Each structure stands twice: as structure tokens, then as C-alpha cells.
Short mmCIF file of C-alpha atoms in Angstrom, two decimals:
data_model
loop_
_atom_site.label_atom_id
_atom_site.label_comp_id
_atom_site.label_asym_id
_atom_site.label_seq_id
_atom_site.Cartn_x
_atom_site.Cartn_y
_atom_site.Cartn_z
CA MET A 1 -7.71 15.55 -35.44
CA HIS A 2 -6.25 15.91 -31.91
CA GLU A 3 -2.68 16.96 -31.40
CA THR A 4 -0.45 16.66 -28.65
CA SER A 5 2.83 18.36 -27.66
CA PHE A 6 5.57 16.20 -26.47
CA SER A 7 5.53 15.87 -22.35
CA MET A 8 8.05 14.39 -20.00
CA ALA A 9 4.81 12.75 -18.83
CA LEU A 10 5.38 10.41 -21.93
CA LEU A 11 8.17 8.94 -20.12
CA PRO A 12 7.56 6.61 -17.52
CA SER A 13 9.50 6.24 -14.30
CA LEU A 14 11.46 2.91 -14.57
CA ASP A 15 12.76 3.09 -11.04
CA THR A 16 12.45 -0.02 -9.31
CA PRO A 17 11.96 -0.84 -5.34
CA ARG A 18 14.82 -1.47 -3.07
CA ILE A 19 15.50 -5.08 -3.27
CA LEU A 20 17.34 -7.08 -0.56
CA GLN A 21 18.49 -10.53 0.01
CA GLN A 22 18.79 -12.14 3.60
CA ARG A 23 17.94 -15.35 5.58
CA MET A 24 14.35 -16.49 6.45
CA PRO A 25 12.65 -14.50 8.87
CA ALA A 26 12.87 -16.86 12.02
CA ARG A 27 10.93 -14.16 14.20
CA GLY A 28 8.95 -11.51 13.13
CA ALA A 29 7.56 -9.57 9.95
CA GLU A 30 6.90 -6.43 11.87
CA SER A 31 8.44 -4.27 8.94
CA LEU A 32 6.54 -5.94 6.26
CA ASP A 33 3.27 -4.84 4.97
CA ALA A 34 2.64 -8.18 3.23
CA LEU A 35 4.90 -11.44 3.29
CA LEU A 36 4.45 -14.12 0.25
CA ALA A 37 5.58 -17.65 0.77
CA ILE A 38 5.34 -20.50 -2.04
CA LEU A 39 5.24 -24.27 -0.63
CA PRO A 40 4.72 -27.40 -2.86
CA GLU A 41 1.25 -28.74 -2.64
CA ASP A 42 2.75 -32.09 -1.54
CA ALA A 43 4.46 -30.61 1.33
CA GLY A 44 3.49 -30.95 4.99
CA PRO A 45 3.47 -28.00 7.61
CA GLU A 46 7.04 -28.50 8.65
CA PRO A 47 8.67 -25.79 6.46
CA LEU A 48 6.07 -23.37 7.70
CA ALA A 49 8.13 -23.59 11.05
CA ARG A 50 10.71 -21.45 9.23
CA LEU A 51 8.16 -18.40 8.80
CA PRO A 52 7.12 -15.89 11.74
CA GLU A 53 4.30 -16.54 13.64
CA PRO A 54 4.31 -20.55 12.51
CA ARG A 55 1.26 -21.28 13.92
CA ARG A 56 -0.84 -18.90 11.88
CA TRP A 57 0.62 -20.38 8.58
CA ARG A 58 -0.26 -23.80 9.84
CA GLN A 59 -3.73 -22.83 10.51
CA LEU A 60 -4.12 -21.24 7.00
CA HIS A 61 -2.47 -24.53 5.24
CA GLU A 62 -4.66 -26.63 7.18
CA ARG A 63 -7.94 -24.63 5.76
CA ASP A 64 -8.09 -27.19 3.02
CA ARG A 65 -6.57 -29.64 1.16
CA ALA A 66 -3.47 -27.96 -0.88
CA ARG A 67 -3.99 -27.64 -4.65
CA ALA A 68 -1.35 -26.05 -6.79
CA GLY A 69 -2.21 -22.78 -8.04
CA THR A 70 -4.56 -21.86 -5.19
CA VAL A 71 -3.67 -18.87 -2.81
CA ARG A 72 -5.11 -18.55 0.79
CA SER A 73 -4.22 -15.21 2.75
CA THR A 74 -4.43 -14.30 6.57
CA THR A 75 -3.43 -11.70 8.80
CA LEU A 76 -0.38 -11.90 11.29
CA ALA A 77 -0.73 -10.69 14.92
CA ASN A 78 1.92 -8.05 14.97
CA ASP A 79 1.44 -4.40 15.14
CA ARG A 80 1.51 -3.85 11.44
CA HIS A 81 -1.23 -6.66 10.71
CA THR A 82 1.26 -7.92 7.80
CA LEU A 83 -0.65 -9.77 5.29
CA ALA A 84 0.20 -13.50 5.08
CA VAL A 85 -0.22 -14.88 1.44
CA LEU A 86 0.43 -18.64 0.71
CA GLY A 87 0.51 -20.07 -2.51
CA TYR A 88 0.84 -23.61 -3.66
CA VAL A 89 3.04 -25.12 -6.39
CA ARG A 90 3.39 -28.60 -8.14
CA PRO A 91 6.57 -30.32 -8.10
CA GLY A 92 8.14 -29.76 -11.58
CA ALA A 93 6.12 -26.74 -12.31
CA THR A 94 7.23 -25.09 -15.13
CA ALA A 95 8.22 -21.42 -15.33
CA PHE A 96 4.83 -20.21 -16.75
CA GLU A 97 3.13 -22.15 -13.75
CA ARG A 98 5.34 -20.58 -10.88
CA LEU A 99 4.90 -16.97 -12.63
CA THR A 100 1.08 -17.38 -12.95
CA LEU A 101 1.08 -18.28 -8.95
CA ALA A 102 3.21 -15.58 -8.16
CA GLY A 103 0.84 -12.95 -10.27
CA ARG A 104 -2.11 -14.23 -8.40
CA MET A 105 -0.13 -13.78 -4.97
CA VAL A 106 1.06 -10.37 -5.75
CA LYS A 107 -2.37 -9.49 -6.86
CA GLU A 108 -3.80 -10.58 -3.54
CA ALA A 109 -1.34 -8.47 -1.88
CA ALA A 110 -2.10 -5.55 -3.71
CA SER A 111 -5.50 -5.06 -2.59
CA ARG A 112 -3.90 -3.81 0.83
CA LYS A 113 -1.64 -1.20 -1.22
CA PRO A 114 1.61 -2.61 0.37
CA GLN A 115 4.72 -0.67 0.46
CA THR A 116 7.36 -3.48 1.95
CA LEU A 117 6.97 -6.84 0.53
CA GLY A 118 8.74 -10.10 1.71
CA LEU A 119 8.92 -12.87 -0.73
CA CYS A 120 10.21 -16.57 0.13
CA ALA A 121 9.91 -20.13 -1.52
CA LEU A 122 9.66 -23.02 1.05
CA GLU A 123 11.38 -25.61 -1.59
CA LYS A 124 14.31 -27.35 -2.34
CA ALA A 125 17.14 -25.07 -3.12
CA ALA A 126 16.98 -25.27 -7.06
CA SER A 127 13.23 -24.88 -7.32
CA ALA A 128 13.26 -22.04 -4.79
CA GLN A 129 15.57 -20.03 -6.76
CA ILE A 130 13.30 -20.18 -9.70
CA THR A 131 10.35 -19.56 -7.74
CA LEU A 132 12.03 -16.46 -5.98
CA GLU A 133 12.86 -15.00 -9.43
CA ALA A 134 9.13 -15.50 -10.40
CA LEU A 135 7.78 -13.82 -7.16
CA LEU A 136 10.24 -10.82 -7.97
CA ALA A 137 9.39 -10.64 -11.20
CA ALA A 138 5.59 -10.35 -10.53
CA ALA A 139 6.38 -8.06 -7.69
CA LEU A 140 8.43 -5.51 -9.80
CA ALA A 141 5.50 -5.55 -12.66
CA GLN A 142 2.66 -5.14 -9.75
CA ALA A 143 4.86 -2.15 -8.53
CA PHE A 144 4.74 -0.18 -12.15
CA THR A 145 1.54 1.87 -12.55
CA LEU A 146 0.56 2.13 -16.24
CA PRO A 147 -0.40 5.52 -17.97
CA GLN A 148 -2.82 7.77 -15.84
CA PHE A 149 -4.74 10.61 -17.07
CA ARG A 150 -6.71 11.32 -13.71
CA GLY A 151 -6.61 14.42 -11.63
CA SER A 152 -3.17 15.34 -9.72
CA ARG A 153 -4.30 14.39 -6.30
CA GLU A 154 -5.22 10.83 -7.43
CA ARG A 155 -2.10 10.35 -9.26
CA LYS A 156 -0.23 11.48 -6.15
CA ARG A 157 -2.20 9.26 -3.55
CA GLU A 158 -1.50 6.05 -6.32
CA GLU A 159 1.83 6.90 -6.27
CA GLU A 160 2.12 6.82 -2.23
CA ARG A 161 0.62 3.58 -2.40
CA ARG A 162 3.60 2.09 -4.37
CA ILE A 163 5.56 -0.81 -3.28
CA ARG A 164 8.83 0.49 -1.95
CA ALA A 165 10.81 -2.27 -0.79
CA ILE A 166 11.28 -6.06 -1.71
CA THR A 167 13.02 -8.42 0.26
CA LEU A 168 14.05 -11.95 -0.73
CA PHE A 169 14.18 -14.62 2.05
CA THR A 170 16.27 -17.78 1.63
CA ASP A 171 17.45 -20.51 4.14
CA GLY A 172 21.24 -19.69 3.33
CA LYS A 173 21.54 -22.75 1.06
CA GLU A 174 20.42 -21.65 -2.46
CA LYS A 175 22.97 -18.84 -4.31
CA GLU A 176 21.33 -15.45 -4.42
CA ILE A 177 19.13 -14.82 -7.51
CA ASP A 178 20.51 -13.07 -10.55
CA VAL A 179 18.61 -9.95 -9.36
CA ARG A 180 20.24 -7.63 -12.15
CA HIS A 181 19.04 -9.74 -15.24
CA THR A 182 15.33 -9.66 -13.45
CA VAL A 183 15.32 -6.56 -12.57
CA ALA A 184 16.46 -5.53 -16.34
CA ALA A 185 13.72 -7.67 -17.66
CA ALA A 186 11.04 -6.17 -15.47
CA ARG A 187 12.07 -2.67 -16.46
CA GLY A 188 11.71 -3.92 -20.12
CA ASN A 189 8.51 -5.20 -19.54
CA ASN A 190 7.24 -2.31 -17.76
CA LEU A 191 8.51 0.01 -20.77
CA ALA A 192 6.72 -1.93 -23.22
CA ARG A 193 3.32 -2.26 -21.59
CA TRP A 194 3.65 1.81 -20.76
CA LEU A 195 4.24 2.43 -24.61
CA THR A 196 1.48 0.10 -25.64
CA ALA A 197 -1.18 1.51 -23.18
CA LEU A 198 -0.55 5.13 -24.17
CA PRO A 199 -3.84 6.50 -26.00
CA PRO A 200 -3.03 7.58 -29.61
CA ASN A 201 -3.58 11.04 -29.28
CA GLU A 202 -0.69 11.01 -26.78
CA LEU A 203 1.55 8.48 -28.47
CA ASP A 204 1.13 9.74 -32.10
CA PRO A 205 4.19 9.27 -34.38
CA ARG A 206 6.12 12.57 -33.70
CA ASN A 207 5.91 12.01 -30.08
CA TYR A 208 7.02 8.45 -30.43
CA ARG A 209 10.08 9.67 -32.20
CA ARG A 210 10.71 12.20 -29.36
CA VAL A 211 10.00 9.38 -26.73
CA ILE A 212 12.52 6.98 -28.33
CA ALA A 213 15.28 9.88 -28.77
CA GLN A 214 14.96 10.67 -25.02
CA LEU A 215 15.33 7.00 -24.31
CA ALA A 216 18.09 5.95 -26.68
CA ARG A 217 20.06 9.12 -25.17
CA ARG A 218 19.31 8.07 -21.39
CA SER A 219 21.06 4.58 -22.55
CA GLY A 220 23.80 5.84 -24.44
CA LEU A 221 22.65 4.76 -27.97
CA THR A 222 22.83 6.23 -30.95
CA MET A 223 19.82 6.92 -33.16
CA ARG A 224 19.10 7.77 -36.68
CA TRP A 225 15.69 8.65 -37.71
CA ILE A 226 14.69 8.13 -41.39
CA ASP A 227 11.81 10.28 -42.37
CA GLU A 228 9.41 9.84 -45.00
CA ALA A 229 11.55 11.80 -47.42
CA GLY A 230 14.63 9.49 -46.77
CA LEU A 231 12.28 6.37 -47.00
CA ARG A 232 11.38 7.73 -50.34
CA ARG A 233 14.90 8.14 -51.42
CA LEU A 234 15.48 4.78 -50.29
CA GLY A 235 12.61 3.13 -52.38
CA ALA A 236 11.05 2.19 -49.37
CA ASN A 237 7.31 2.23 -50.89
CA ALA A 238 5.70 -0.38 -49.07
CA PHE A 239 5.99 1.29 -45.88
CA LEU A 240 5.05 4.94 -47.77
CA ALA A 241 1.99 3.26 -49.08
CA VAL A 242 0.78 2.54 -45.53
CA ALA A 243 1.68 5.80 -44.42
CA ALA A 244 -0.36 7.76 -47.33
CA GLY A 245 -3.31 8.14 -45.94
CA ASN A 246 -2.23 9.54 -42.79
CA PRO A 247 -2.93 13.50 -42.22
CA ARG A 248 0.50 14.35 -41.23
CA HIS A 249 3.54 12.69 -42.78
CA ASP A 250 5.72 12.52 -39.62
CA GLY A 251 6.25 8.66 -39.58
CA GLY A 252 9.67 6.90 -40.40
CA ILE A 253 11.96 4.25 -39.37
CA ALA A 254 14.01 4.72 -35.89
CA HIS A 255 17.50 2.66 -36.26
CA LEU A 256 18.87 2.63 -32.65
CA ARG A 257 22.58 0.97 -32.00
CA TYR A 258 23.94 -0.61 -29.22
CA ARG A 259 27.69 -1.52 -28.70
CA PRO A 260 29.28 -3.43 -25.90
CA PRO A 261 32.00 -1.85 -24.05
CA ARG A 262 35.03 -1.53 -25.83
CA ARG A 263 33.63 -2.87 -29.25
CA ARG A 264 32.78 -0.16 -31.65
CA GLY A 265 33.25 -1.64 -35.08
CA GLY A 266 32.79 -5.06 -36.59
CA ALA A 267 29.90 -7.28 -37.67
CA VAL A 268 26.16 -6.82 -36.12
CA ASP A 269 25.13 -9.46 -34.35
CA LEU A 270 21.54 -8.89 -33.91
CA ALA A 271 19.00 -6.79 -35.57
CA LEU A 272 15.63 -6.48 -33.79
CA ILE A 273 12.51 -5.38 -35.78
CA GLY A 274 9.35 -4.00 -34.51
CA LYS A 275 6.11 -3.11 -36.25
CA GLY A 276 4.97 0.32 -34.39
CA ILE A 277 1.67 1.05 -36.09
CA VAL A 278 0.34 3.73 -33.53
CA PHE A 279 -3.33 3.36 -34.55
CA ASP A 280 -4.55 1.06 -37.18
CA THR A 281 -8.17 2.26 -38.77
CA GLY A 282 -7.71 -0.95 -41.49
CA GLY A 283 -7.30 1.93 -43.96
CA VAL A 284 -9.91 1.44 -46.99
CA ASN A 285 -10.60 -1.71 -45.89
CA LEU A 286 -12.17 -0.22 -42.76
CA LYS A 287 -12.37 -2.13 -39.56
CA PRO A 288 -15.61 -2.46 -37.46
CA HIS A 289 -16.00 -0.78 -34.19
CA ARG A 290 -14.87 -3.90 -32.10
CA SER A 291 -11.81 -4.47 -34.01
CA MET A 292 -10.49 -0.78 -34.01
CA LEU A 293 -11.35 0.00 -30.58
CA ASP A 294 -7.81 -1.20 -29.13
CA MET A 295 -5.44 -0.53 -32.16
CA HIS A 296 -3.34 1.93 -30.38
CA THR A 297 -1.86 -1.32 -29.20
CA ASP A 298 -0.64 -2.30 -32.51
CA MET A 299 2.70 -0.72 -32.01
CA ALA A 300 3.41 -3.32 -29.07
CA GLY A 301 6.00 -4.91 -31.68
CA SER A 302 8.05 -1.82 -31.50
CA ALA A 303 7.96 -1.43 -27.81
CA VAL A 304 9.23 -4.72 -27.42
CA ALA A 305 12.04 -4.33 -29.76
CA LEU A 306 12.97 -1.07 -28.12
CA ALA A 307 12.77 -2.29 -24.29
CA THR A 308 14.49 -5.15 -25.35
CA LEU A 309 17.81 -3.27 -26.89
CA LEU A 310 17.45 -0.92 -23.97
CA ALA A 311 17.50 -4.03 -21.51
CA LEU A 312 20.60 -5.41 -23.23
CA ALA A 313 22.46 -1.69 -22.89
CA GLU A 314 21.46 -2.17 -19.18
CA LEU A 315 23.11 -5.47 -18.61
CA ARG A 316 26.06 -4.44 -21.04
CA ALA A 317 25.69 -7.74 -23.03
CA PRO A 318 28.39 -8.72 -25.22
CA ILE A 319 26.17 -8.48 -28.36
CA ALA A 320 26.38 -5.77 -31.02
CA ALA A 321 22.71 -4.99 -31.43
CA ASP A 322 20.56 -2.71 -33.60
CA ALA A 323 16.92 -2.07 -33.56
CA TRP A 324 14.70 -0.92 -36.41
CA LEU A 325 11.38 0.34 -35.37
CA ALA A 326 8.42 1.05 -38.38
CA ILE A 327 6.62 4.16 -36.79
CA THR A 328 3.53 5.49 -38.55
CA GLU A 329 -0.49 5.16 -38.66
CA ASN A 330 -2.72 3.44 -41.14
CA ARG A 331 -5.51 6.11 -41.68
CA ILE A 332 -7.97 6.58 -43.74
CA GLY A 333 -8.12 9.45 -46.51
CA PRO A 334 -8.22 10.93 -49.93
CA ALA A 335 -4.39 9.50 -50.53
CA ALA A 336 -4.77 6.46 -49.01
CA TYR A 337 -3.34 3.05 -50.58
CA ARG A 338 -6.04 0.78 -52.19
CA PRO A 339 -6.60 -2.81 -52.98
CA GLN A 340 -4.94 -3.85 -56.20
CA GLU A 341 -2.30 -1.04 -56.21
CA ILE A 342 1.37 -2.65 -57.14
CA VAL A 343 3.99 -1.37 -54.88
CA ARG A 344 7.70 -1.95 -55.11
CA ALA A 345 9.35 -2.49 -51.88
CA ALA A 346 12.71 -1.56 -51.04
CA ASN A 347 14.64 -4.49 -52.08
CA GLY A 348 13.05 -4.44 -55.58
CA VAL A 349 10.28 -6.97 -54.93
CA THR A 350 7.04 -6.02 -56.38
CA ILE A 351 3.95 -6.32 -54.10
CA GLN A 352 0.17 -6.63 -55.34
CA VAL A 353 -2.11 -4.96 -52.61
CA ILE A 354 -4.78 -7.04 -51.53
CA HIS A 355 -6.24 -5.72 -48.49
CA THR A 356 -5.02 -2.53 -46.86
CA ASP A 357 -5.87 -3.97 -43.34
CA ALA A 358 -2.54 -6.01 -43.97
CA GLU A 359 -0.48 -3.02 -43.35
CA GLY A 360 2.09 -4.60 -40.70
CA ARG A 361 3.70 -6.96 -43.30
CA MET A 362 3.84 -3.75 -45.66
CA VAL A 363 5.97 -1.60 -43.16
CA LEU A 364 8.02 -4.71 -42.18
CA ALA A 365 8.93 -5.54 -45.58
CA ASP A 366 11.11 -2.61 -46.01
CA THR A 367 12.23 -2.48 -42.43
CA LEU A 368 13.53 -6.19 -42.82
CA ALA A 369 14.91 -5.13 -46.27
CA LEU A 370 17.00 -1.93 -44.97
CA ALA A 371 18.02 -3.61 -41.49
CA GLY A 372 19.15 -6.54 -43.55
CA ARG A 373 21.47 -4.11 -45.61
CA THR A 374 23.70 -4.19 -42.17
CA LYS A 375 24.16 -7.94 -42.92
CA PRO A 376 23.44 -8.97 -39.29
CA ARG A 377 24.14 -12.42 -38.04
CA LEU A 378 20.66 -12.77 -36.89
CA MET A 379 17.42 -10.62 -37.43
CA ILE A 380 14.13 -11.08 -35.47
CA ASP A 381 11.09 -9.14 -35.64
CA PHE A 382 8.06 -8.38 -33.42
CA ALA A 383 4.79 -7.70 -34.51
CA THR A 384 1.15 -7.72 -33.56
CA LEU A 385 0.84 -9.15 -37.08
CA THR A 386 -2.26 -11.47 -37.71
CA GLY A 387 -5.55 -12.42 -35.93
CA ALA A 388 -5.04 -15.75 -37.43
CA CYS A 389 -2.17 -16.53 -34.66
CA VAL A 390 -4.51 -15.40 -32.09
CA TYR A 391 -7.26 -17.62 -33.52
CA ALA A 392 -4.50 -20.59 -33.48
CA LEU A 393 -3.30 -20.17 -30.30
CA THR A 394 -5.47 -17.70 -28.30
CA GLU A 395 -3.55 -15.00 -26.35
CA ARG A 396 -2.03 -17.44 -24.08
CA MET A 397 0.94 -18.14 -26.42
CA SER A 398 2.84 -16.22 -29.44
CA GLY A 399 3.93 -17.74 -33.12
CA VAL A 400 7.15 -18.15 -34.02
CA PHE A 401 8.78 -18.93 -37.23
CA THR A 402 12.48 -19.26 -38.51
CA ASN A 403 14.15 -19.65 -41.82
CA ARG A 404 16.74 -21.68 -39.72
CA PRO A 405 15.39 -24.99 -38.69
CA GLN A 406 18.37 -25.30 -36.20
CA LEU A 407 17.00 -22.33 -34.04
CA ALA A 408 13.67 -23.72 -33.82
CA GLY A 409 14.41 -25.60 -30.57
CA LYS A 410 16.22 -22.34 -29.03
CA LEU A 411 13.49 -20.35 -29.73
CA VAL A 412 10.93 -22.85 -28.16
CA GLU A 413 12.94 -23.27 -25.06
CA ALA A 414 13.40 -19.49 -24.22
CA GLY A 415 9.27 -19.38 -24.05
CA VAL A 416 9.47 -22.62 -21.77
CA ALA A 417 12.56 -21.14 -19.78
CA SER A 418 11.15 -17.65 -19.68
CA GLY A 419 7.56 -18.38 -18.89
CA GLU A 420 6.54 -16.28 -22.08
CA ARG A 421 5.52 -19.28 -23.96
CA VAL A 422 5.59 -19.43 -27.89
CA TRP A 423 4.77 -22.29 -30.78
CA ASN A 424 6.76 -22.88 -33.76
CA PHE A 425 5.01 -22.79 -36.73
CA PRO A 426 5.82 -24.22 -40.23
CA LEU A 427 7.46 -22.10 -43.15
CA GLU A 428 7.38 -24.57 -45.99
CA ALA A 429 8.02 -23.03 -49.23
CA ASP A 430 4.80 -25.26 -50.75
CA TYR A 431 2.64 -22.00 -49.06
CA ASP A 432 4.17 -19.69 -51.55
CA THR A 433 1.59 -21.13 -54.16
CA ASP A 434 -1.04 -19.04 -52.03
CA LEU A 435 0.65 -15.92 -52.34
CA GLU A 436 1.19 -15.93 -56.62
CA SER A 437 0.88 -12.90 -58.33
CA LYS A 438 -0.45 -12.74 -61.82
CA VAL A 439 1.14 -9.20 -62.22
CA ALA A 440 3.45 -8.45 -59.49
CA ASP A 441 6.43 -10.50 -57.72
CA VAL A 442 4.05 -11.59 -54.54
CA LEU A 443 0.59 -11.03 -53.20
CA GLN A 444 0.30 -9.08 -49.82
CA CYS A 445 -1.74 -11.79 -48.46
CA ALA A 446 -4.48 -14.20 -49.65
CA VAL A 447 -8.20 -13.14 -50.22
CA GLU A 448 -9.06 -15.67 -47.89
CA GLY A 449 -7.76 -15.76 -44.10
CA LYS A 450 -7.14 -19.20 -43.61
CA GLY A 451 -3.38 -19.68 -42.35
CA ASP A 452 -2.62 -16.16 -42.68
CA HIS A 453 0.32 -16.11 -40.04
CA ILE A 454 2.09 -18.83 -42.07
CA LEU A 455 1.41 -16.59 -45.10
CA ALA A 456 2.49 -13.42 -43.37
CA ALA A 457 5.54 -15.25 -42.55
CA ARG A 458 6.42 -16.29 -46.09
CA PHE A 459 5.83 -13.03 -47.50
CA LEU A 460 8.17 -11.33 -44.95
CA GLN A 461 10.93 -13.89 -45.68
CA ARG A 462 10.85 -12.63 -49.18
CA PHE A 463 12.54 -9.33 -47.65
CA VAL A 464 15.22 -10.94 -45.49
CA PRO A 465 18.49 -11.04 -47.59
CA GLU A 466 19.67 -14.59 -48.59
CA GLY A 467 22.08 -16.08 -46.19
CA VAL A 468 21.03 -14.28 -42.96
CA ALA A 469 19.38 -16.07 -40.16
CA TRP A 470 15.91 -14.64 -39.57
CA ALA A 471 12.92 -15.20 -36.75
CA HIS A 472 9.44 -13.68 -36.80
CA VAL A 473 7.39 -13.47 -33.58
CA ASP A 474 3.55 -12.93 -34.15
CA LEU A 475 2.78 -11.38 -30.88
CA SER A 476 -0.87 -12.80 -29.90
CA SER A 477 0.03 -12.52 -26.51
CA ALA A 478 0.77 -8.68 -26.52
CA THR A 479 -2.79 -8.24 -24.87
CA ARG A 480 -4.95 -10.27 -22.89
CA GLN A 481 -7.91 -9.25 -21.08
CA GLY A 482 -7.25 -10.19 -17.34
CA GLY A 483 -3.25 -10.30 -17.94
CA LEU A 484 -1.32 -13.34 -18.51
CA GLY A 485 1.13 -15.18 -16.35
CA HIS A 486 2.76 -12.54 -13.77
CA ILE A 487 1.30 -9.81 -15.49
CA ASN A 488 -2.14 -8.62 -14.07
CA THR A 489 -2.73 -5.97 -16.74
CA ASP A 490 -4.42 -6.45 -20.13
CA VAL A 491 -1.35 -5.25 -22.05
CA THR A 492 1.19 -7.87 -21.01
CA GLY A 493 4.54 -6.66 -22.67
CA PHE A 494 5.17 -9.95 -23.76
CA GLY A 495 8.22 -10.63 -25.61
CA VAL A 496 10.98 -8.61 -23.59
CA ARG A 497 11.61 -11.31 -20.76
CA TYR A 498 11.44 -13.91 -23.91
CA ALA A 499 14.16 -12.07 -25.74
CA LEU A 500 16.65 -11.69 -22.93
CA ASP A 501 16.29 -15.42 -22.27
CA LEU A 502 16.72 -16.00 -25.77
CA PHE A 503 19.81 -13.98 -26.17
CA LEU A 504 21.53 -14.33 -22.83
CA LYS A 505 20.80 -17.47 -21.76
CA GLN A 506 19.86 -19.58 -24.38
CA ARG A 507 22.46 -17.89 -26.52
CA ILE A 508 20.89 -18.29 -29.61
CA LEU A 509 23.49 -16.32 -31.58
CA ASP A 510 25.79 -19.13 -30.24
CA ALA A 511 23.55 -21.89 -32.26
CA LEU A 512 24.15 -20.13 -35.56
CA ASP A 513 25.65 -22.18 -38.25
CA GLU A 514 27.34 -19.75 -40.28
CA ARG A 515 27.79 -22.01 -43.34
CA THR A 516 24.08 -22.62 -43.95
#
């Protein structure tokens, strides 16, 4: 067993580049290492006249027929040899399409290791504002460096090549973009990616607890850690069953609280629940090599829930929110839990264990039950829960479920608007027949894997108190080879941007009908 001591190196720097907004550069770009411009695919060369060295941009534009999603680049004739990157967007493009284009453009610019970036959108005012936000989100993601464990000289070299300043150019007609929201979402995404990418001997349960505590202190959040002894007193035996095979019993549930300024008491509006399995061997039902290789990322749901709460605090959102993070491992050992065991969860529901690699729903069962005791208006959990959701959607979208049909539209719309797309799956009661047990209240999962993402959601719903609205996000998009949208790393941080849109722009809490 490899142990590590807690190090501040486990905490990323979330400092962002300096961001300016000013009128379109009519003359030069001598202060920029790269200038990125997005043009509608059906536009002529006329808008390019607003850029420095318009003749060079027109030549770039005339290389070939404009096609949405394509990226071209050249070098301007100034002393700095500014890289000019031109991208094309279709009229009416979705947020995901704009983010994907922006991601390609900043990746093109990244090969030059720019320290100063200029971003502009040569579109009509409303579209230009959306496109500029997408470019800024992509630039902030590119400016962030995931954990590196190379020599100090190489790390210093990487640090020196980071993006330092970003200028958003407008023509003065559109409103300034909401930089504060975009930066908070980017910081949250970067934190989620950082934590998810950390190797399992660095981010073990003990160190994860310390990281969470440090981040909570920085953001003025209160934190309570419920260790395994405390969970035993609370009857959280589903969580403890998963933790039983671990060599060290240092797991637990972190409960963090954010309250808006001048609001300390009253009801909890929102409970964010996250699966934090820092490494998943599969337990007794051991995973094969390929399936186990990246299982340090199985805590992505907890990273999303944590980062979302921190972003809400940064924005001083008017939402009383808690986060409940289920932190442990699923290891193999003499005491590991086994198929056919009967386990009683914190809410009294008995579970017949079928497969020890369905550990995520076990730890979430108790975490949902405990969070539900605070009677929040809405509970939403994030988890890399099932391979079935990946098979259904691939890693391009994530799955959502809800026990309130009136929330389904908001859940999907937040995916459309944020560019982190989701698909709403059914949660019909007749699926419960596949989880009927002859000896317990419920089967942990079915023996066969078909529809497991739906069955997992039906299982989790049993641990949500009656009368509490709930949504479940199966994070099939937490990792994707080559990245997704504006994120160019395999670890995507999917979920933070989505959640902030859901709570602050779609205002899903306002859609709750308290009579149901």
C-alpha cells in the first residue's frame, strides 16, 4: 500500500488570467500573442475589415469555402508575429457547437504557448455575446494545467507559458458578457478536473478529506466530517459495506454548508450529493485490467458537487445549499462485502447485494438518506454510476432522471443552454419488478445489465424521503478521450457548468411545485 502525506500541492491554483473588455481592435494586435475570431459561415469578408491587418484575414477567409466548425490560422505581419485564428459557426448554432468550435480554436493557439489572447465574435450582437462567452470559457479551460508530477524545471517552464491576459473585443453594440459567472463556472470546472485527474495514491480518502476542509475554509463554508464510527451510529450500513474491504478505515461523508449573506437559518434549498469512490477495484467481483485502469476518476461526482457549491459561494448565490460527499474506496480484502449479503441502510431499507461493483449506489443510498433528513427543497446527485448510461449515450451526453416530471424540461434545457448536454430517461414504477428481492426490500441491481442506468435510478429513489424533489445525474461524460466541447483534456469536469445554469439561469428551484 502506498501512502502519501497531505501536501498543498494537492490544491490547485485557481487564479485566472486578467480579463479585459474593450472595443474591437481597429488598428493593431501588437500586444497579443494570438487573436481568435469567429465568423458566421454564411458571412462575406466584410466583417473582417474590423480586424487588424484585414487583408491578411481576407486571404485566410478565401483559402476555401467556409464550413461551420472549421478552423484556419495564419500569422500577422507585426513584430510579435501574432497568430490569427479564424473559426466558422453556423447561424443558430447551439451552445455546444459554439463551445466545441471555441475549444478547437484555443487548441490551435495553444501550440504557440500564448500568454496574451484576444477574442472576438464577428456576429450580430446577441449571437456575438454567446460566442464570446464560449471563447472565454474555452480560454480559461486551456489556461489551467492539470496535475503534473514532473521535475521542478519542467513545471516552472509550463507555468511560464500559461495564458496571463485575455481581452474580449466588442463593437460596442452588444452588452458586456457576464464575466463573473463565466469565471466561477470555469474555476469550478477546473477544480473538478483537477481533483478527478489526481492519482489514487495522492487523493486517497484521508487526503481528500483534508483537501475538502481546506477548500471549505477558503470559501467560508462550514464542514462536518462523519467518519465510519459516526456512520455506524447512524445506521449507514450500505456505505460501510463498501468500505469494509479497505485497508484503512478513513472514509466518510463530508457535509458542507453554504448560506447566502444575511441568511443563516431557515430551510435548505438545495442538497448536492456526490459519489466519491477514489478508487474502485470492483471488490469481490473484481474488474478486469482495462475496466479498472482509470477508476481513480470514479470520484468525479463528488468533485462536481463540491465545485458547484464553491462556485455558488463565490457568486454569493441566494440559495441555501449543502453538499454531501461520499468519500471512500471499493477495495478487495478479507472483510470485503460479498454478493448475497443483506445490508440495512440508514433509512431502514434492506438491500440484497448482487454485485460488489455496484458500489456507487450503495454509498449514495445512505448519503441520500442522511441528506434527506434536512428536508431540502431539492436534492440532486452526481455520480459516475453506470456503464449502461455510457452505452446508451456514449460520453457525449450524460443522463438525468427526476421524480418530478415538471422538472424534466428545466433539466434538459440547462444542458442545451450550458452546452453540457443531458438526456432525460424514464423513471417509471414498473421497472421496480426487476429489483424485487425474495429476502429483502430491494435488490441492489439486476443480475443482467440491461437498463442498469434506469434500475440504478429506481434503486436510489428508495432512499429519497417522500415529498422531497430529486434529480439524479449519471455522469457518462465525466471523461472522454480527446475531451468534450470546449474542454481539450480527457477529464472533462462535466457537470459544474450545467449545474450553475440549472440553478442560477434556469432557476429550477422556482419551478418546484411544493404541493406535489
